[in-house]
Amino acid sequence: MKVSQRGLYALKALLHLAGRWEEGIVATREIAEREEIPEKFLESILVVLKNARVVESRRGREGGHRLRRPPAEIVVGDVVRLLDGPLAPFGDATELTRLVASEPRHAGLFDLFLDVRNAAAAILDHTTLADLLERDRKILVARRRRGGVPET
Amino acid sequence: MKVSQRGLYALKALLHLAGRWEEGIVATREIAEREEIPEKFLESILVVLKNARVVESRRGREGGHRLRRPPAEIVVGDVVRLLDGPLAPFGDATELTRLVASEPRHAGLFDLFLDVRNAAAAILDHTTLADLLERDRKILVARRRRGGVPET
DNA sequence: CAAATATCCTACTAATCCTGTAGGAATACT
DNA sequence: AGTATTCCTACAGGATTAGTAGGATATTTG
């Protein structure tokens, strides 16, 4: 499994929307500027996210995007799969299962790959956007305690 | 992390050599034929494996390749890293650690990626070629018991 | 020494993926 | 009507992937 720049942008954008969940609709430009994502590129990503019903959009003036569900109900694994394909290091879970069951050679190898994909899925499929926001917060607090650098 | 066709070929070739570890040297052509890998492509892969001191080669007639160490001492994680780069889904472990420690935004996300890479590393770095051969054997036995199809 | 055979090295190619850009059409708010 | 924003299509340059081709180099056998 590999997370592309595009996938990373998608996650950052969603985290941005999650952080401002109460505010409602946010425009592409604003996300792009704050998260340092090329605006036109982000546009195309948001369309994908919209078609997958992760996000909903409003056009025209005062338009923009917002999460379709609360941050605690959006799973990181789904977003990664949507943008960057299956979590398995080779092929996908179904293909690997088939190979383990039918390949005369190297079934063990595919079985190993299946273990890796299951380990990744176990982590990514039970982490939500809300979890990540919480995690951000905790890391920041810990960093501050460890001799953070509050300016002056 | 993504295992390419090239990486898969490398692992298959190494498993082939591991299976015939006692026999000593095996020619590229033979591996290519038995494992159904394009010969010239396999050649280039074996050079990489040789430069990384995983395999040793002898030229000329009766030449070929063999593992430099016994199968139980060759770790899958190292092979994957060699052919397909870091195990992390984004960047590598060092970069992710740095990002978690210094990024003002989304440190939690990079921390999550670090968890994924650690989970993958935990699996791949403690599985050897010998483990995989054993695994192959077990799968075959289990398959046979479950109503295998012994011809006629 | 010569022939045969295998690895090793360099270069090239075709296809696909990745990371964007550009321009405009459709839509919705003021 | 005017303006701001999403949405759609097309394209482009660079990197990566999966090989191919041809020959130089080394080594064993006759």
CSV table of C-alpha atoms (C1' of nucleotides) in Angstrom, one decimal:
chain,number,residue,atom,x,y,z
A,1,MET,CA,0.0,0.0,0.0
A,2,LYS,CA,1.2,3.5,-0.9
A,3,VAL,CA,-0.4,6.8,0.0
A,4,SER,CA,0.2,9.3,-2.8
A,5,GLN,CA,0.5,13.0,-2.5
A,6,ARG,CA,-3.0,13.1,-3.8
A,7,GLY,CA,-4.2,10.8,-1.1
A,8,LEU,CA,-2.4,12.9,1.5
A,9,TYR,CA,-4.0,16.0,0.2
A,10,ALA,CA,-7.4,14.4,0.5
A,11,LEU,CA,-6.8,13.4,4.1
A,12,LYS,CA,-5.5,16.9,5.0
A,13,ALA,CA,-8.5,18.5,3.3
A,14,LEU,CA,-10.9,16.2,5.2
A,15,LEU,CA,-9.1,16.8,8.5
A,16,HIS,CA,-9.5,20.5,7.8
A,17,LEU,CA,-13.2,20.1,7.2
A,18,ALA,CA,-13.4,17.9,10.3
A,19,GLY,CA,-11.8,20.6,12.4
A,20,ARG,CA,-14.3,23.1,11.3
A,21,TRP,CA,-17.2,20.7,11.3
A,22,GLU,CA,-19.5,23.0,13.2
A,23,GLU,CA,-18.9,25.9,10.9
A,24,GLY,CA,-20.5,24.2,8.0
A,25,ILE,CA,-19.5,24.9,4.4
A,26,VAL,CA,-15.9,25.8,3.5
A,27,ALA,CA,-14.7,26.9,0.1
A,28,THR,CA,-12.0,25.1,-1.8
A,29,ARG,CA,-9.8,28.1,-2.0
A,30,GLU,CA,-9.8,28.5,1.8
A,31,ILE,CA,-8.8,24.8,2.3
A,32,ALA,CA,-6.2,25.1,-0.4
A,33,GLU,CA,-4.6,28.2,1.1
A,34,ARG,CA,-4.5,27.0,4.7
A,35,GLU,CA,-3.3,23.5,3.9
A,36,GLU,CA,-1.0,24.5,1.2
A,37,ILE,CA,-2.5,22.4,-1.5
A,38,PRO,CA,-2.6,23.5,-5.2
A,39,GLU,CA,-6.2,24.8,-5.6
A,40,LYS,CA,-7.0,23.3,-9.0
A,41,PHE,CA,-5.6,19.9,-7.9
A,42,LEU,CA,-7.6,20.0,-4.7
A,43,GLU,CA,-10.7,20.8,-6.7
A,44,SER,CA,-10.4,17.5,-8.6
A,45,ILE,CA,-9.8,15.6,-5.3
A,46,LEU,CA,-12.9,17.1,-3.8
A,47,VAL,CA,-15.0,15.9,-6.7
A,48,VAL,CA,-13.9,12.4,-6.1
A,49,LEU,CA,-14.7,12.7,-2.4
A,50,LYS,CA,-18.1,14.1,-3.4
A,51,ASN,CA,-18.9,11.3,-5.8
A,52,ALA,CA,-17.9,8.8,-3.1
A,53,ARG,CA,-20.4,10.6,-0.8
A,54,VAL,CA,-17.8,11.5,1.8
A,55,VAL,CA,-18.3,15.2,1.3
A,56,GLU,CA,-21.2,17.2,0.1
A,57,SER,CA,-20.9,20.4,-1.9
A,58,ARG,CA,-22.8,23.6,-2.7
A,59,ARG,CA,-22.2,25.6,-5.8
A,60,GLY,CA,-22.2,29.2,-6.5
A,61,ARG,CA,-21.5,32.1,-4.2
A,62,GLU,CA,-21.2,31.1,-0.6
A,63,GLY,CA,-20.7,27.6,-1.9
A,64,GLY,CA,-18.1,25.1,-0.7
A,65,HIS,CA,-17.8,21.7,0.9
A,66,ARG,CA,-18.6,20.0,4.1
A,67,LEU,CA,-18.4,16.4,5.5
A,68,ARG,CA,-21.5,14.4,4.8
A,69,ARG,CA,-21.2,12.7,8.2
A,70,PRO,CA,-19.6,13.7,11.5
A,71,PRO,CA,-15.8,13.3,11.7
A,72,ALA,CA,-16.2,10.3,14.0
A,73,GLU,CA,-18.0,8.4,11.2
A,74,ILE,CA,-15.4,8.9,8.5
A,75,VAL,CA,-12.9,6.1,8.5
A,76,VAL,CA,-9.3,6.7,7.3
A,77,GLY,CA,-9.1,3.3,5.6
A,78,ASP,CA,-12.0,4.1,3.3
A,79,VAL,CA,-10.4,7.4,2.2
A,80,VAL,CA,-7.1,5.7,1.5
A,81,ARG,CA,-8.8,3.0,-0.5
A,82,LEU,CA,-10.8,5.6,-2.4
A,83,LEU,CA,-7.7,7.6,-3.5
A,84,ASP,CA,-4.9,5.1,-3.6
A,85,GLY,CA,-6.5,1.7,-4.0
A,86,PRO,CA,-6.4,-1.5,-1.9
A,87,LEU,CA,-4.4,-1.6,1.4
A,88,ALA,CA,-2.6,-4.8,0.4
A,89,PRO,CA,1.1,-4.5,-0.5
A,90,PHE,CA,0.3,-6.6,-3.6
A,91,GLY,CA,-3.0,-7.0,-5.4
A,92,ASP,CA,-6.0,-6.8,-3.1
A,93,ALA,CA,-7.5,-8.9,-0.3
A,94,THR,CA,-9.7,-11.0,-2.6
A,95,GLU,CA,-6.9,-11.7,-5.1
A,96,LEU,CA,-4.5,-12.7,-2.3
A,97,THR,CA,-7.0,-15.0,-0.7
A,98,ARG,CA,-7.6,-16.7,-4.1
A,99,LEU,CA,-3.8,-17.0,-4.6
A,100,VAL,CA,-3.3,-18.5,-1.2
A,101,ALA,CA,-6.0,-21.1,-1.9
A,102,SER,CA,-5.0,-22.0,-5.4
A,103,GLU,CA,-1.4,-21.2,-6.2
A,104,PRO,CA,0.8,-24.2,-6.2
A,105,ARG,CA,3.9,-22.2,-5.5
A,106,HIS,CA,4.5,-19.4,-3.0
A,107,ALA,CA,1.1,-19.6,-1.3
A,108,GLY,CA,3.0,-18.7,1.9
A,109,LEU,CA,4.2,-15.5,0.4
A,110,PHE,CA,0.7,-14.3,-0.5
A,111,ASP,CA,-0.5,-15.4,2.9
A,112,LEU,CA,2.2,-13.2,4.4
A,113,PHE,CA,1.0,-10.3,2.2
A,114,LEU,CA,-2.5,-10.9,3.4
A,115,ASP,CA,-1.3,-10.6,7.0
A,116,VAL,CA,0.3,-7.3,6.2
A,117,ARG,CA,-2.8,-6.0,4.6
A,118,ASN,CA,-4.9,-7.2,7.5
A,119,ALA,CA,-2.6,-5.4,10.0
A,120,ALA,CA,-2.9,-2.2,8.0
A,121,ALA,CA,-6.6,-2.6,7.7
A,122,ALA,CA,-6.9,-3.2,11.4
A,123,ILE,CA,-5.3,0.2,12.1
A,124,LEU,CA,-6.7,2.3,9.3
A,125,ASP,CA,-10.2,0.9,9.4
A,126,HIS,CA,-10.7,1.7,13.0
A,127,THR,CA,-9.3,5.2,13.0
A,128,THR,CA,-11.7,8.0,12.2
A,129,LEU,CA,-11.1,11.7,11.4
A,130,ALA,CA,-12.2,12.5,14.9
A,131,ASP,CA,-9.5,10.1,16.3
A,132,LEU,CA,-6.9,11.9,14.3
A,133,LEU,CA,-7.9,15.4,15.5
A,134,GLU,CA,-7.7,14.0,19.1
A,135,ARG,CA,-4.3,12.6,18.3
A,136,ASP,CA,-3.1,15.9,16.9
A,137,ARG,CA,-4.2,17.6,20.1
A,138,LYS,CA,-2.4,15.0,22.3
A,139,ILE,CA,0.8,15.3,20.4
A,140,LEU,CA,0.8,19.1,20.6
A,141,VAL,CA,0.2,18.9,24.4
A,142,ALA,CA,3.0,16.4,24.8
A,143,ARG,CA,5.3,18.5,22.6
A,144,ARG,CA,4.6,21.6,24.7
A,145,ARG,CA,5.4,19.8,28.0
A,146,ARG,CA,8.7,18.5,26.6
A,147,GLY,CA,10.1,22.0,26.3
A,148,GLY,CA,8.0,23.5,23.6
A,149,VAL,CA,8.9,26.7,22.0
A,150,PRO,CA,6.2,29.2,22.8
A,151,GLU,CA,7.5,32.4,21.0
A,152,THR,CA,9.2,34.7,23.6
B,1,MET,CA,4.2,0.3,0.9
B,2,LYS,CA,3.8,-1.4,-2.4
B,3,VAL,CA,5.4,-4.5,-3.7
B,4,SER,CA,6.0,-4.3,-7.4
B,5,GLN,CA,6.1,-7.1,-9.9
B,6,ARG,CA,9.9,-6.7,-9.8
B,7,GLY,CA,9.8,-7.1,-6.0
B,8,LEU,CA,7.6,-10.1,-6.3
B,9,TYR,CA,9.9,-11.7,-8.9
B,10,ALA,CA,12.9,-11.1,-6.5
B,11,LEU,CA,11.1,-12.9,-3.6
B,12,LYS,CA,10.0,-15.8,-5.9
B,13,ALA,CA,13.6,-16.2,-7.1
B,14,LEU,CA,15.0,-16.1,-3.6
B,15,LEU,CA,12.4,-18.6,-2.5
B,16,HIS,CA,13.4,-20.8,-5.3
B,17,LEU,CA,17.0,-20.6,-4.3
B,18,ALA,CA,16.0,-21.2,-0.7
B,19,GLY,CA,14.2,-24.3,-1.7
B,20,ARG,CA,17.3,-25.6,-3.4
B,21,TRP,CA,19.7,-24.3,-0.9
B,22,GLU,CA,21.6,-27.6,-0.5
B,23,GLU,CA,22.1,-28.0,-4.3
B,24,GLY,CA,24.3,-24.9,-4.5
B,25,ILE,CA,24.4,-22.9,-7.6
B,26,VAL,CA,21.4,-22.5,-9.9
B,27,ALA,CA,21.4,-20.7,-13.3
B,28,THR,CA,19.2,-17.7,-14.1
B,29,ARG,CA,17.6,-19.5,-16.9
B,30,GLU,CA,16.5,-22.3,-14.7
B,31,ILE,CA,14.9,-20.0,-12.2
B,32,ALA,CA,13.3,-18.0,-14.9
B,33,GLU,CA,11.7,-21.0,-16.5
B,34,ARG,CA,10.4,-22.6,-13.4
B,35,GLU,CA,9.1,-19.5,-11.8
B,36,GLU,CA,7.8,-18.0,-15.0
B,37,ILE,CA,9.9,-14.8,-14.9
B,38,PRO,CA,11.2,-13.1,-18.0
B,39,GLU,CA,14.8,-14.1,-18.1
B,40,LYS,CA,16.5,-10.8,-19.0
B,41,PHE,CA,14.4,-9.0,-16.4
B,42,LEU,CA,15.3,-11.6,-13.8
B,43,GLU,CA,19.0,-11.1,-14.7
B,44,SER,CA,18.8,-7.5,-13.7
B,45,ILE,CA,17.1,-8.3,-10.5
B,46,LEU,CA,19.7,-10.8,-9.5
B,47,VAL,CA,22.4,-8.2,-10.1
B,48,VAL,CA,20.7,-6.0,-7.5
B,49,LEU,CA,20.4,-8.9,-5.1
B,50,LYS,CA,24.1,-9.6,-5.6
B,51,ASN,CA,25.2,-6.0,-5.0
B,52,ALA,CA,23.2,-6.1,-1.8
B,53,ARG,CA,25.1,-9.2,-0.8
B,54,VAL,CA,21.9,-11.3,-0.5
B,55,VAL,CA,23.0,-13.6,-3.3
B,56,GLU,CA,26.4,-14.6,-4.6
B,57,SER,CA,27.1,-15.4,-8.3
B,58,ARG,CA,29.6,-17.3,-10.4
B,59,ARG,CA,30.1,-16.5,-14.0
B,60,GLY,CA,30.9,-18.6,-17.0
B,61,ARG,CA,29.9,-22.2,-17.7
B,62,GLU,CA,28.4,-23.9,-14.7
B,63,GLY,CA,27.8,-20.4,-13.3
B,64,GLY,CA,24.7,-19.2,-11.5
B,65,HIS,CA,23.5,-17.9,-8.2
B,66,ARG,CA,23.0,-19.0,-4.7
B,67,LEU,CA,22.0,-17.5,-1.4
B,68,ARG,CA,24.9,-16.0,0.5
B,69,ARG,CA,23.4,-17.0,3.8
B,70,PRO,CA,21.0,-19.8,4.8
B,71,PRO,CA,17.3,-19.2,4.2
B,72,ALA,CA,16.6,-18.7,7.9
B,73,GLU,CA,18.9,-15.6,7.9
B,74,ILE,CA,17.4,-13.8,5.0
B,75,VAL,CA,14.6,-11.5,6.1
B,76,VAL,CA,11.7,-10.6,3.8
B,77,GLY,CA,11.5,-7.0,5.0
B,78,ASP,CA,15.1,-6.4,3.8
B,79,VAL,CA,14.3,-7.8,0.4
B,80,VAL,CA,11.2,-5.6,0.0
B,81,ARG,CA,13.0,-2.5,1.1
B,82,LEU,CA,15.8,-3.3,-1.3
B,83,LEU,CA,13.5,-3.6,-4.3
B,84,ASP,CA,10.6,-1.4,-3.5
B,85,GLY,CA,11.8,1.1,-0.9
B,86,PRO,CA,10.6,1.9,2.6
B,87,LEU,CA,7.8,0.0,4.3
B,88,ALA,CA,5.9,3.1,5.3
B,89,PRO,CA,2.8,4.1,3.4
B,90,PHE,CA,4.2,7.6,3.0
B,91,GLY,CA,7.8,8.6,3.1
B,92,ASP,CA,10.0,6.6,5.4
B,93,ALA,CA,10.3,6.0,9.2
B,94,THR,CA,12.8,8.8,9.7
B,95,GLU,CA,10.8,11.3,7.8
B,96,LEU,CA,7.6,10.4,9.5
B,97,THR,CA,9.2,10.6,12.9
B,98,ARG,CA,10.5,14.1,12.0
B,99,LEU,CA,7.0,15.2,10.8
B,100,VAL,CA,5.3,13.9,13.9
B,101,ALA,CA,7.8,15.9,16.0
B,102,SER,CA,7.8,19.1,14.1
B,103,GLU,CA,4.7,19.5,11.9
B,104,PRO,CA,2.2,22.0,13.4
B,105,ARG,CA,-0.6,20.4,11.5
B,106,HIS,CA,-1.6,16.8,11.0
B,107,ALA,CA,1.1,15.3,13.3
B,108,GLY,CA,-1.5,12.7,14.2
B,109,LEU,CA,-1.9,11.6,10.7
B,110,PHE,CA,1.9,11.0,10.3
B,111,ASP,CA,1.9,9.3,13.6
B,112,LEU,CA,-0.8,7.0,12.3
B,113,PHE,CA,1.2,6.2,9.2
B,114,LEU,CA,4.1,5.4,11.5
B,115,ASP,CA,1.9,2.9,13.3
B,116,VAL,CA,1.1,1.3,9.9
B,117,ARG,CA,4.7,1.1,8.9
B,118,ASN,CA,5.6,-0.4,12.3
B,119,ALA,CA,3.0,-3.0,12.0
B,120,ALA,CA,4.2,-4.0,8.5
B,121,ALA,CA,7.8,-4.0,9.7
B,122,ALA,CA,6.9,-6.2,12.7
B,123,ILE,CA,5.6,-8.8,10.3
B,124,LEU,CA,8.0,-8.5,7.4
B,125,ASP,CA,11.2,-8.1,9.6
B,126,HIS,CA,10.7,-11.3,11.5
B,127,THR,CA,9.7,-13.5,8.6
B,128,THR,CA,12.6,-15.2,6.8
B,129,LEU,CA,12.7,-17.2,3.6
B,130,ALA,CA,12.8,-20.4,5.7
B,131,ASP,CA,9.6,-19.3,7.4
B,132,LEU,CA,7.9,-18.9,4.1
B,133,LEU,CA,9.0,-22.3,2.9
B,134,GLU,CA,7.5,-23.8,6.0
B,135,ARG,CA,4.4,-21.8,5.5
B,136,ASP,CA,4.0,-23.0,1.9
B,137,ARG,CA,4.3,-26.6,3.2
B,138,LYS,CA,1.6,-26.1,5.9
B,139,ILE,CA,-0.8,-24.5,3.4
B,140,LEU,CA,-0.3,-27.4,1.0
B,141,VAL,CA,-1.0,-29.9,3.7
B,142,ALA,CA,-4.1,-28.1,4.9
B,143,ARG,CA,-5.3,-27.8,1.4
B,144,ARG,CA,-4.9,-31.5,0.8
B,145,ARG,CA,-6.8,-32.3,4.0
B,146,ARG,CA,-9.7,-30.1,3.0
B,147,GLY,CA,-10.6,-32.2,0.0
B,148,GLY,CA,-7.6,-31.7,-2.2
B,149,VAL,CA,-7.7,-32.8,-5.8
B,150,PRO,CA,-5.1,-35.6,-6.1
B,151,GLU,CA,-5.4,-36.5,-9.8
B,152,THR,CA,-7.6,-39.5,-10.4
C,1,DC,C1',44.1,-22.2,-27.0
C,2,DA,C1',39.3,-22.3,-28.5
C,3,DA,C1',34.5,-23.0,-27.9
C,4,DA,C1',30.7,-22.7,-25.2
C,5,DT,C1',28.0,-20.8,-21.7
C,6,DA,C1',26.6,-17.8,-18.0
C,7,DT,C1',26.8,-13.5,-15.6
C,8,DC,C1',27.3,-8.5,-16.0
C,9,DC,C1',26.8,-3.8,-18.0
C,10,DT,C1',24.7,-0.2,-20.9
C,11,DA,C1',21.1,1.6,-23.4
C,12,DC,C1',16.6,1.9,-25.0
C,13,DT,C1',11.4,1.6,-25.2
C,14,DA,C1',6.5,1.6,-24.6
C,15,DA,C1',2.9,2.1,-21.3
C,16,DT,C1',1.2,3.8,-17.2
C,17,DC,C1',0.8,6.7,-13.2
C,18,DC,C1',1.5,11.0,-10.7
C,19,DT,C1',1.2,15.8,-10.1
C,20,DG,C1',-0.4,19.3,-11.6
C,21,DT,C1',-2.5,23.4,-15.2
C,22,DA,C1',-5.8,25.7,-18.2
C,23,DG,C1',-10.2,27.1,-19.6
C,24,DG,C1',-14.7,27.2,-19.5
C,25,DA,C1',-19.7,25.6,-18.4
C,26,DA,C1',-23.1,25.2,-14.9
C,27,DT,C1',-25.1,26.8,-10.7
C,28,DA,C1',-26.4,29.6,-6.8
C,29,DC,C1',-26.4,33.6,-3.9
C,30,DT,C1',-26.8,38.9,-3.5
D,1,DA,C1',-27.4,41.0,-13.6
D,2,DG,C1',-23.2,40.3,-11.5
D,3,DT,C1',-20.2,37.6,-9.0
D,4,DA,C1',-18.3,33.7,-6.8
D,5,DT,C1',-17.9,29.0,-6.6
D,6,DT,C1',-18.2,24.2,-8.0
D,7,DC,C1',-17.8,21.0,-11.8
D,8,DC,C1',-16.1,19.0,-16.3
D,9,DT,C1',-12.9,18.1,-20.0
D,10,DA,C1',-8.5,18.2,-21.8
D,11,DC,C1',-3.8,18.2,-21.7
D,12,DA,C1',1.3,18.1,-20.4
D,13,DG,C1',5.7,17.1,-18.3
D,14,DG,C1',8.1,14.0,-15.4
D,15,DA,C1',8.7,9.7,-12.9
D,16,DT,C1',8.1,4.9,-12.5
D,17,DT,C1',7.3,0.3,-14.2
D,18,DA,C1',8.1,-3.7,-16.8
D,19,DG,C1',10.6,-5.2,-20.0
D,20,DT,C1',14.0,-5.9,-24.4
D,21,DA,C1',18.4,-5.9,-27.0
D,22,DG,C1',23.1,-6.4,-27.6
D,23,DG,C1',27.3,-7.1,-26.4
D,24,DA,C1',31.5,-7.3,-22.9
D,25,DT,C1',33.5,-10.1,-19.4
D,26,DA,C1',34.5,-14.2,-17.0
D,27,DT,C1',34.9,-19.3,-16.4
D,28,DT,C1',34.7,-24.1,-17.3
D,29,DT,C1',35.2,-27.9,-20.6
D,30,DG,C1',37.4,-30.1,-24.6
